[in-house]
Short mmCIF file of C-alpha atoms in Angstrom, two decimals:
data_model
loop_
_atom_site.label_atom_id
_atom_site.label_comp_id
_atom_site.label_asym_id
_atom_site.label_seq_id
_atom_site.Cartn_x
_atom_site.Cartn_y
_atom_site.Cartn_z
CA MET L 55 224.09 26.49 147.34
CA ALA L 56 225.12 26.72 144.29
CA GLN L 57 229.59 26.77 144.16
CA GLY L 58 229.18 27.68 148.19
CA ILE L 59 228.81 25.82 151.64
CA PRO L 60 227.11 22.06 150.30
CA ASP L 61 223.85 21.37 151.34
CA GLU L 62 224.69 18.48 153.58
CA VAL L 63 226.38 21.11 156.02
CA MET L 64 223.46 23.36 155.45
CA MET L 65 220.35 20.56 156.27
CA ASN L 66 222.81 19.04 158.98
CA THR L 67 219.68 20.47 161.76
CA SER L 68 223.00 19.50 164.99
CA LEU L 69 225.52 21.22 163.18
CA ILE L 70 223.89 24.39 161.98
CA LYS L 71 222.60 25.18 166.08
CA ASP L 72 225.98 24.56 167.45
CA LEU L 73 227.63 26.76 164.45
CA ALA L 74 225.36 29.29 165.34
CA ASP L 75 226.43 29.38 168.90
CA VAL L 76 229.78 29.41 167.64
CA ALA L 77 229.17 32.38 165.10
CA LYS L 78 227.34 34.21 168.17
CA ASP L 79 230.34 34.14 170.70
CA SER L 80 232.46 35.21 167.59
CA ALA L 81 230.77 37.80 166.95
CA LEU L 82 230.53 39.14 170.40
CA LEU L 83 234.32 38.61 170.70
CA GLN L 84 235.22 40.26 166.85
CA GLY L 85 232.76 43.32 168.54
CA VAL L 86 230.41 43.01 165.60
CA LEU L 87 228.03 45.11 167.74
CA MET L 88 224.97 47.23 166.68
CA ARG L 89 224.09 49.38 170.35
CA ILE L 90 224.52 48.67 174.24
CA GLU L 91 220.66 48.78 175.52
CA GLU L 92 219.24 49.21 178.50
CA THR L 93 217.45 46.99 180.72
CA PRO L 94 214.15 47.44 182.57
CA ASN L 95 216.33 47.27 185.69
CA ALA L 96 218.81 50.16 184.12
CA SER L 97 221.52 47.65 183.11
CA GLU L 98 223.13 47.22 180.46
CA LEU L 99 222.69 44.74 177.22
CA VAL L 100 225.12 44.53 174.73
CA THR L 101 223.46 42.95 170.77
CA TYR L 102 225.39 41.79 168.43
CA ALA L 103 224.29 43.29 164.73
CA PRO L 104 222.67 40.54 162.80
CA PHE L 105 224.53 38.47 160.82
CA THR L 106 224.41 35.94 158.34
CA LEU L 107 225.71 31.97 159.71
CA PHE L 108 227.36 31.24 156.10
CA PRO L 109 228.87 34.30 153.20
CA THR L 110 227.11 33.78 150.30
CA PRO L 111 228.70 33.33 146.58
CA VAL L 112 229.41 35.80 144.67
CA PRO L 113 231.21 35.82 141.05
CA LYS L 114 234.47 37.00 141.69
CA ASP L 115 234.35 39.22 137.74
CA VAL L 116 231.44 41.34 139.20
CA PHE L 117 232.80 41.44 142.31
CA LEU L 118 236.09 43.31 140.99
CA GLN L 119 234.41 44.80 138.57
CA ALA L 120 232.27 46.95 141.00
CA LEU L 121 235.79 47.27 143.42
CA ALA L 122 237.19 48.85 139.89
CA VAL L 123 234.56 51.43 138.81
CA GLN L 124 234.76 52.92 142.62
CA THR L 125 237.48 55.54 141.86
CA TYR L 126 235.09 56.85 138.88
CA TYR L 127 232.15 57.32 140.85
CA ASN L 128 233.99 59.30 143.59
CA THR L 129 235.27 61.53 140.64
CA LEU L 130 231.66 61.58 139.13
CA VAL L 131 230.23 62.87 142.51
CA ASP L 132 232.68 65.16 143.29
CA GLN L 133 232.90 66.55 139.48
CA ILE L 134 228.33 66.77 140.01
CA SER L 135 228.60 68.79 143.33
CA ARG L 136 231.21 71.35 141.66
CA ASP L 137 228.58 71.86 138.35
CA THR L 138 226.49 74.27 139.68
CA ASP L 139 224.34 74.31 136.37
CA PHE L 140 223.75 70.44 135.84
CA LEU L 141 222.58 70.53 139.74
CA ARG L 142 220.49 73.10 139.35
CA ASP L 143 218.72 71.77 135.82
CA ALA L 144 218.40 68.10 137.27
CA LEU L 145 216.57 69.22 140.68
CA ALA L 146 214.00 71.91 139.27
CA SER L 147 211.30 69.21 138.79
CA THR L 148 212.18 67.55 142.19
CA ILE L 149 212.67 71.12 144.42
CA ALA L 150 209.12 72.35 142.75
CA VAL L 151 206.88 69.71 144.52
CA ASP L 152 209.60 67.77 147.19
CA ASP L 153 210.32 70.57 150.66
CA PHE L 154 212.82 68.55 151.97
CA THR L 155 215.11 69.01 147.95
CA ALA L 156 213.29 72.06 148.24
CA ARG L 157 215.15 73.24 151.41
CA LEU L 158 218.16 71.61 151.15
CA PHE L 159 218.86 73.21 147.90
CA ARG L 160 218.43 76.80 149.58
CA ILE L 161 220.97 76.21 151.52
CA HIS L 162 223.23 75.14 148.76
CA GLU L 163 222.04 78.59 146.96
CA GLN L 164 223.41 80.47 150.20
CA ILE L 165 226.79 79.29 150.16
CA LEU L 166 227.48 79.49 146.54
CA LYS L 167 225.81 83.63 147.47
CA GLU L 168 228.54 83.77 149.60
CA GLY L 169 231.03 81.99 148.84
CA ARG L 170 232.64 78.69 150.09
CA SER L 171 234.44 79.22 152.89
CA GLN L 172 236.85 75.98 152.98
CA SER L 173 238.20 74.54 149.43
CA ILE L 174 238.69 71.44 150.60
CA VAL L 175 236.27 68.40 150.40
CA LEU L 176 235.63 65.60 151.77
CA GLY L 177 233.76 62.72 150.67
CA LEU L 178 233.08 59.62 151.96
CA ASN L 179 230.31 57.39 149.68
CA ARG L 180 229.09 53.72 149.01
CA SER L 181 227.67 52.52 145.98
CA ASP L 182 224.83 49.85 145.98
CA TYR L 183 224.88 47.19 143.74
CA MET L 184 222.68 43.88 143.32
CA LEU L 185 223.85 41.23 140.18
CA ASP L 186 220.83 40.68 137.53
CA GLN L 187 220.26 36.96 136.70
CA ARG L 188 220.65 37.30 132.76
CA GLU L 189 218.46 34.48 131.17
CA ASP L 190 222.13 32.06 130.50
CA GLY L 191 222.45 32.33 134.17
CA THR L 192 225.24 34.72 134.53
CA SER L 193 224.69 38.25 136.74
CA SER L 194 225.36 41.49 135.66
CA LEU L 195 226.07 44.34 138.03
CA LYS L 196 223.65 47.03 138.06
CA GLN L 197 223.91 49.94 140.68
CA ILE L 198 220.85 50.15 142.71
CA GLU L 199 222.36 53.63 144.32
CA ILE L 200 225.06 55.68 145.47
CA ASN L 201 225.23 56.79 149.10
CA THR L 202 226.87 60.40 149.35
CA PHE L 203 225.63 60.84 153.34
CA ALA L 204 226.25 59.08 156.14
CA ALA L 205 227.62 55.97 153.63
CA SER L 206 227.25 52.93 156.98
CA PHE L 207 228.47 49.77 157.87
CA GLY L 208 231.92 51.00 157.11
CA GLY L 209 232.96 49.99 160.62
CA LEU L 210 231.40 46.28 161.28
CA SER L 211 232.09 45.22 157.66
CA SER L 212 235.59 45.38 159.14
CA ARG L 213 235.45 42.78 161.60
CA THR L 214 232.74 40.52 160.13
CA PRO L 215 235.55 38.87 158.08
CA ASP L 216 237.26 37.34 160.81
CA VAL L 217 233.80 35.72 161.80
CA HIS L 218 233.10 34.17 158.74
CA ARG L 219 236.69 32.79 158.97
CA HIS L 220 236.21 31.24 162.24
CA ILE L 221 232.77 29.99 161.63
CA LEU L 222 234.13 27.57 158.17
CA LYS L 223 236.74 26.56 160.00
CA VAL L 224 234.45 25.11 162.35
CA ALA L 225 232.44 23.77 159.56
CA GLY L 226 235.50 22.24 158.44
CA ARG L 227 235.67 24.25 155.90
CA LEU L 228 239.03 25.64 155.62
CA GLU L 229 239.24 26.26 151.67
CA GLU L 230 236.17 28.14 151.29
CA SER L 231 237.96 30.02 154.88
CA GLN L 232 240.59 31.16 153.13
CA ARG L 233 238.36 32.74 150.37
CA ILE L 234 236.99 35.61 152.58
CA LEU L 235 238.80 38.66 151.21
CA ASP L 236 240.10 40.92 153.97
CA ASN L 237 238.08 43.78 154.39
CA ASN L 238 238.94 46.95 156.10
CA PRO L 239 237.32 49.77 155.62
CA ALA L 240 236.94 51.81 158.98
CA ALA L 241 240.57 52.22 157.78
CA GLY L 242 240.43 53.80 154.70
CA LEU L 243 237.21 56.24 155.25
CA ALA L 244 238.97 57.26 158.83
CA GLY L 245 242.57 57.76 156.42
CA ALA L 246 240.40 60.18 154.19
CA VAL L 247 238.88 62.06 157.44
CA ALA L 248 242.23 62.48 158.80
CA LYS L 249 243.57 64.20 155.36
CA ALA L 250 240.82 66.74 155.59
CA TRP L 251 242.28 67.08 159.19
CA GLU L 252 245.75 67.71 158.33
CA LEU L 253 244.66 69.45 155.83
CA TYR L 254 242.47 71.98 157.78
CA GLY L 255 245.46 72.63 159.58
CA SER L 256 245.21 73.14 163.58
CA GLU L 257 246.49 70.38 165.45
CA ARG L 258 244.28 71.49 168.29
CA ALA L 259 240.27 71.15 166.22
CA VAL L 260 239.01 68.18 166.68
CA ILE L 261 236.48 66.19 164.06
CA MET L 262 233.02 66.34 165.20
CA PHE L 263 230.78 63.83 164.17
CA LEU L 264 227.18 64.87 164.48
CA VAL L 265 225.03 61.70 165.23
CA GLU L 266 221.40 60.95 165.79
CA GLU L 267 218.93 61.37 169.72
CA SER L 268 219.35 57.76 169.68
CA GLN L 269 221.83 55.88 168.50
CA ARG L 270 221.61 52.29 167.09
CA ASN L 271 224.62 51.62 164.77
CA ILE L 272 227.26 53.31 167.43
CA PHE L 273 229.71 50.71 167.20
CA ASP L 274 229.77 51.75 163.33
CA GLN L 275 230.87 54.83 164.10
CA ARG L 276 233.22 54.16 167.03
CA TYR L 277 235.65 51.78 164.78
CA ILE L 278 236.16 54.83 162.81
CA GLU L 279 236.87 57.07 165.95
CA ASN L 280 239.39 54.62 167.04
CA GLU L 281 240.82 54.60 163.68
CA LEU L 282 241.18 58.40 164.27
CA TRP L 283 241.81 58.21 168.05
CA LYS L 284 245.47 55.73 167.05
CA ARG L 285 246.30 59.07 164.57
CA ASN L 286 245.96 61.19 167.55
CA ILE L 287 243.50 63.08 165.89
CA PRO L 288 240.45 63.99 168.42
CA THR L 289 236.88 63.32 167.66
CA ILE L 290 233.83 64.29 169.82
CA ARG L 291 230.64 63.48 169.43
CA LYS L 292 226.87 66.23 168.77
CA ARG L 293 223.45 66.25 168.31
CA PHE L 294 222.46 69.27 166.25
CA ASP L 295 221.07 70.56 169.87
CA ASP L 296 224.16 70.94 170.50
CA VAL L 297 225.60 72.79 167.33
CA CYS L 298 222.04 75.15 168.14
CA LYS L 299 222.70 75.50 171.44
CA THR L 300 226.67 76.03 171.42
CA GLY L 301 227.53 76.36 167.85
CA SER L 302 229.41 79.59 166.84
CA LEU L 303 231.67 81.20 163.72
CA ASP L 304 234.29 83.70 164.79
CA GLN L 305 234.94 86.47 162.44
CA ASP L 306 237.69 83.93 160.18
CA LYS L 307 234.14 81.45 159.75
CA ARG L 308 235.75 79.25 161.87
CA LEU L 309 233.22 76.63 163.20
CA PHE L 310 233.41 76.32 167.41
CA VAL L 311 231.08 73.91 169.15
CA ASP L 312 231.37 73.93 173.15
CA GLY L 313 234.59 76.03 173.15
CA LEU L 314 236.39 73.64 170.32
CA GLU L 315 237.50 74.80 167.00
CA VAL L 316 235.68 71.72 164.44
CA ALA L 317 238.00 71.01 161.77
CA VAL L 318 236.12 68.51 160.03
CA VAL L 319 232.13 67.91 160.48
CA TYR L 320 231.16 64.39 159.29
CA PHE L 321 227.67 63.66 158.99
CA ARG L 322 225.71 60.67 160.67
CA ASN L 323 222.47 62.67 161.11
CA GLY L 324 220.66 64.89 158.79
CA TYR L 325 219.76 63.15 155.30
CA MET L 326 215.98 62.31 156.20
CA PRO L 327 213.52 65.33 156.74
CA GLN L 328 212.68 63.90 160.63
CA ASN L 329 216.22 64.52 161.91
CA TYR L 330 215.30 68.63 161.51
CA VAL L 331 212.47 68.51 164.03
CA SER L 332 212.75 72.65 164.20
CA GLU L 333 213.99 75.94 162.72
CA GLN L 334 216.81 76.00 164.89
CA THR L 335 217.65 72.79 163.26
CA TRP L 336 217.85 73.81 160.27
CA ASP L 337 219.70 77.18 161.05
CA ALA L 338 222.67 74.73 162.53
CA ARG L 339 222.95 72.91 159.48
CA LEU L 340 223.06 76.39 157.36
CA LEU L 341 225.89 77.28 160.51
CA MET L 342 227.74 74.73 159.67
CA GLU L 343 227.46 74.76 156.12
CA ARG L 344 228.83 78.59 156.19
CA SER L 345 231.58 77.42 158.59
CA LEU L 346 234.89 77.02 157.48
CA ALA L 347 234.65 73.13 159.02
CA VAL L 348 234.86 70.52 156.09
CA LYS L 349 232.00 68.97 155.92
CA CYS L 350 231.40 65.75 154.93
CA PRO L 351 229.18 65.50 153.04
CA ASP L 352 229.04 69.13 152.31
CA ILE L 353 225.26 70.94 151.09
CA SER L 354 226.43 69.93 147.44
CA THR L 355 227.86 66.67 147.57
CA HIS L 356 224.38 65.96 149.32
CA LEU L 357 222.60 67.08 146.82
CA ALA L 358 224.72 65.35 144.29
CA GLY L 359 223.14 61.91 145.91
CA THR L 360 219.67 62.33 145.50
CA LYS L 361 217.77 59.85 143.16
CA LYS L 362 217.06 62.21 141.07
CA VAL L 363 220.44 63.09 139.70
CA GLN L 364 221.34 59.55 139.64
CA GLN L 365 218.40 58.96 136.82
CA VAL L 366 218.92 62.54 135.11
CA LEU L 367 223.27 61.08 134.92
CA ALA L 368 220.78 57.88 132.92
CA ARG L 369 220.31 60.17 130.37
CA PRO L 370 222.05 59.28 126.65
CA GLY L 371 225.52 61.86 126.46
CA VAL L 372 225.25 63.03 130.08
CA LEU L 373 228.38 61.19 131.91
CA GLU L 374 230.01 62.66 128.47
CA ARG L 375 229.41 66.17 130.23
CA PHE L 376 231.62 65.20 133.21
CA PHE L 377 234.60 62.55 131.36
CA PRO L 378 234.87 64.42 128.20
CA ASP L 379 237.29 62.48 126.26
CA GLN L 380 237.43 59.36 128.28
CA PRO L 381 234.66 57.73 126.94
CA GLN L 382 236.31 54.23 127.98
CA VAL L 383 235.54 55.30 131.86
CA VAL L 384 231.79 56.33 130.57
CA GLU L 385 231.40 52.93 129.24
CA GLN L 386 232.52 51.71 132.79
CA ILE L 387 230.02 53.31 134.44
CA ARG L 388 226.81 53.20 132.07
CA ALA L 389 227.29 49.65 132.53
CA THR L 390 225.90 49.67 136.15
CA PHE L 391 223.43 51.32 136.04
CA ALA L 392 219.61 50.24 135.78
CA GLY L 393 216.80 51.57 133.87
CA LEU L 394 216.00 54.86 134.79
CA TYR L 395 213.36 56.76 134.10
CA THR L 396 211.45 60.61 134.89
CA LEU L 397 208.32 61.40 136.24
CA ASP L 398 208.28 64.81 135.24
CA MET L 399 205.33 66.58 133.62
CA GLY L 400 205.21 65.80 129.61
CA PRO L 401 205.30 63.39 127.37
CA GLU L 402 208.04 61.52 128.29
CA GLY L 403 206.97 61.61 132.13
CA ASP L 404 203.47 60.16 130.83
CA LYS L 405 205.05 57.41 129.02
CA THR L 406 206.85 56.08 132.29
CA VAL L 407 203.57 56.15 134.09
CA ALA L 408 201.99 54.11 131.37
CA MET L 409 204.94 51.38 131.07
CA ALA L 410 204.71 51.67 135.35
CA LEU L 411 200.77 50.80 134.96
CA ALA L 412 201.17 48.40 132.67
CA ALA L 413 203.51 46.05 134.39
CA PRO L 414 204.66 47.61 137.59
CA ASP L 415 206.60 44.18 138.77
CA ARG L 416 209.05 45.07 136.59
CA PHE L 417 209.32 48.72 138.72
CA VAL L 418 210.65 50.05 141.42
CA LEU L 419 209.24 53.63 142.01
CA LYS L 420 211.66 55.67 144.39
CA PRO L 421 211.21 58.57 146.40
CA GLN L 422 213.74 61.20 147.09
CA ARG L 423 214.45 59.68 151.07
CA GLU L 424 217.94 57.94 152.76
CA GLY L 425 217.67 55.29 155.04
CA GLY L 426 215.81 52.03 153.88
CA GLY L 427 212.32 51.49 154.25
CA ASN L 428 211.32 54.24 151.24
CA ASN L 429 210.53 52.49 148.27
CA ILE L 430 207.92 51.34 146.53
CA TYR L 431 206.85 48.29 144.95
CA GLY L 432 204.30 45.65 143.28
CA SER L 433 200.67 46.82 143.07
CA GLU L 434 201.48 50.06 145.78
CA ILE L 435 203.02 51.44 142.63
CA CYS L 436 199.92 51.51 140.78
CA GLN L 437 197.53 53.01 144.03
CA VAL L 438 200.51 55.73 143.95
CA LEU L 439 200.82 56.48 140.43
CA GLU L 440 197.16 56.64 139.98
CA GLY L 441 196.54 58.99 142.66
CA MET L 442 198.80 61.35 141.76
CA ASN L 443 198.81 60.96 137.47
CA GLU L 444 197.80 64.32 136.61
CA SER L 445 199.33 65.63 139.85
CA THR L 446 202.97 67.50 140.08
CA GLU L 447 203.23 65.17 142.94
CA ARG L 448 204.54 62.44 141.18
CA MET L 449 207.90 64.55 140.29
CA ALA L 450 209.01 64.05 143.57
CA PHE L 451 209.25 59.98 142.39
CA ILE L 452 211.95 58.67 139.79
CA LEU L 453 211.18 54.73 138.29
CA MET L 454 213.53 52.20 137.90
CA ASP L 455 213.86 48.76 136.28
CA LYS L 456 213.69 46.00 139.67
CA ILE L 457 217.15 44.23 139.21
CA HIS L 458 216.27 40.04 139.94
CA PRO L 459 219.61 38.90 141.90
CA ALA L 460 219.91 35.28 142.19
CA PRO L 461 218.61 33.94 145.26
CA ALA L 462 220.71 31.70 147.62
CA HIS L 463 219.58 29.71 150.35
CA ASN L 464 221.65 31.23 154.27
CA PHE L 465 220.60 31.38 157.73
CA LEU L 466 219.60 34.95 159.15
CA LEU L 467 220.91 35.58 162.81
CA ARG L 468 218.94 38.01 164.61
CA ARG L 469 218.61 38.18 168.38
CA ASP L 470 215.24 36.87 169.81
CA ALA L 471 214.75 35.44 165.91
CA PRO L 472 214.14 31.51 165.26
CA LEU L 473 217.42 29.66 163.63
CA GLN L 474 215.80 28.65 160.07
CA ILE L 475 216.89 28.81 156.81
CA SER L 476 216.06 31.22 154.33
CA ASN L 477 216.09 32.14 150.84
CA CYS L 478 217.82 35.43 150.67
CA LEU L 479 218.82 38.25 148.13
CA SER L 480 222.29 40.04 148.50
CA GLU L 481 223.52 43.50 147.96
CA LEU L 482 227.29 44.89 147.16
CA GLY L 483 228.24 47.93 148.27
CA VAL L 484 231.45 49.96 148.19
CA PHE L 485 233.26 52.50 149.46
CA GLY L 486 234.89 55.10 148.05
CA ALA L 487 236.80 57.99 150.08
CA TYR L 488 238.08 61.03 148.51
CA VAL L 489 239.80 64.78 149.35
CA ARG L 490 239.80 67.39 147.18
CA GLN L 491 242.21 70.53 148.15
CA GLY L 492 241.29 73.11 145.21
CA LYS L 493 240.85 71.77 141.96
CA ASP L 494 243.85 68.87 142.92
CA MET L 495 242.48 65.51 144.22
CA VAL L 496 244.63 64.75 147.19
CA MET L 497 243.49 60.91 147.93
CA ASN L 498 240.86 58.72 145.14
CA GLU L 499 240.49 54.94 146.44
CA CYS L 500 238.55 52.24 147.17
CA VAL L 501 238.40 51.05 150.36
CA GLY L 502 236.38 48.39 151.27
CA HIS L 503 232.88 47.05 149.94
CA LEU L 504 230.36 45.12 152.49
CA LEU L 505 227.79 42.76 151.76
CA ARG L 506 224.04 42.69 152.90
CA THR L 507 221.42 40.03 152.60
CA LYS L 508 217.55 39.84 153.49
CA SER L 509 214.86 37.27 152.90
CA SER L 510 213.70 37.17 149.66
CA GLU L 511 210.14 37.97 151.22
CA HIS L 512 211.10 41.29 151.98
CA SER L 513 211.07 44.07 149.23
CA ASP L 514 213.15 46.84 150.75
CA GLY L 515 214.87 48.19 154.68
CA GLY L 516 218.45 47.51 155.62
CA VAL L 517 220.36 46.28 158.31
CA ALA L 518 219.48 49.42 160.48
CA ALA L 519 215.67 48.65 159.45
CA GLY L 520 215.68 45.38 160.73
CA VAL L 521 215.35 43.61 157.49
CA ALA L 522 218.72 42.90 155.70
CA VAL L 523 221.66 41.48 158.14
CA LEU L 524 225.67 41.83 157.33
CA ASP L 525 227.29 39.18 155.01
CA ASN L 526 231.03 38.38 153.27
CA PRO L 527 231.17 37.93 150.02
CA LEU L 528 232.66 33.95 149.51
CA LEU L 529 234.21 34.68 145.45
CA VAL L 530 233.13 32.18 143.37
#
């Protein structure tokens, strides 16, 4: 493991087994938990979140580069959400063929027609990267995507540094343990939510976490909730069904759910088509968007995080639209872009199809979907594109250069999984938080980071999807 944990430690079977036991106990003590499961006998089983036994080496220069560019990405997302013409033009081809994006866009248009009820905008996002390995052995930071909706693991990644510090100390690696960075995204994310609540201006109003029916990642959210309660800000957890049954607006468009006034709706559900199980669910989303409550994200910011927008931003001259007279900012953002290509109908899209069919292993085919496990790789790209080459269906996708990070060896600790060394690839996420009131940016910060690692045998999938595990960067 280059510049990380020495091979003699990694290959010491007895030591590894002992460290794994220590690691699991430490994870439970630190509260690195995914969920509480009900067992067949109706008792409850606490499940620790999957994580690596050792932290993964990450070059310090690219790590700092990712942190430094985050506030610019916050500004970019906010600017896009306010640029009606840009969103309409960028998403025109996608909404013509993708029903989910089209329905979101219709809500966006309705809100614009009625006029936005709330001038306060709250953004909690996470920009995800991989480190592309150059021929000379150095790494280049390349963005995979930016998540503007329900960007997760800010809570659990606030607890994992102490777990890896403890493991390294037990392993006799004191110097490495001191290079694990402090990291508390939960506090930073909660701080932005609290600022939006404060600006809303009603102490009796609550923050509503809109959550899924079945919670696989409940403790990640609980850390943010607890940070809010520390500030004496009340929170509630509701589902779409609760909003359908008890949600209403008064004459001032204040949102009430179960009789409580809602100052902030923090969406942790609603980013996938399957989240909208009925027309009533869509009605509930529209009700919340029309309300005076601060939405995180609002519908415009949701659309700003789509893959199609990401692809359009990579075109020459587009970033300059949002950062006029700021060439250094444009340069810093553009340096993180991987190759992104349109599949719209016409010569440019035809060229993209031919390029992908000729060398499918060089690319990733991406639909307009979130939640992990949706991307298409390798020979399957050929199957999908050949099946819709002359069809407008292809406009629902974009093509992206495949990033090739340097692998590292590690142990992935999962409940009921064998303890074995794996060839691993890692993905770095950086959390951003911003609050805008009218034209004034009240808060714009980088609030922490996340490292997720998976076995190199898996092409796609996150922690919640059961593929990746939580990790920490060991800066080298």
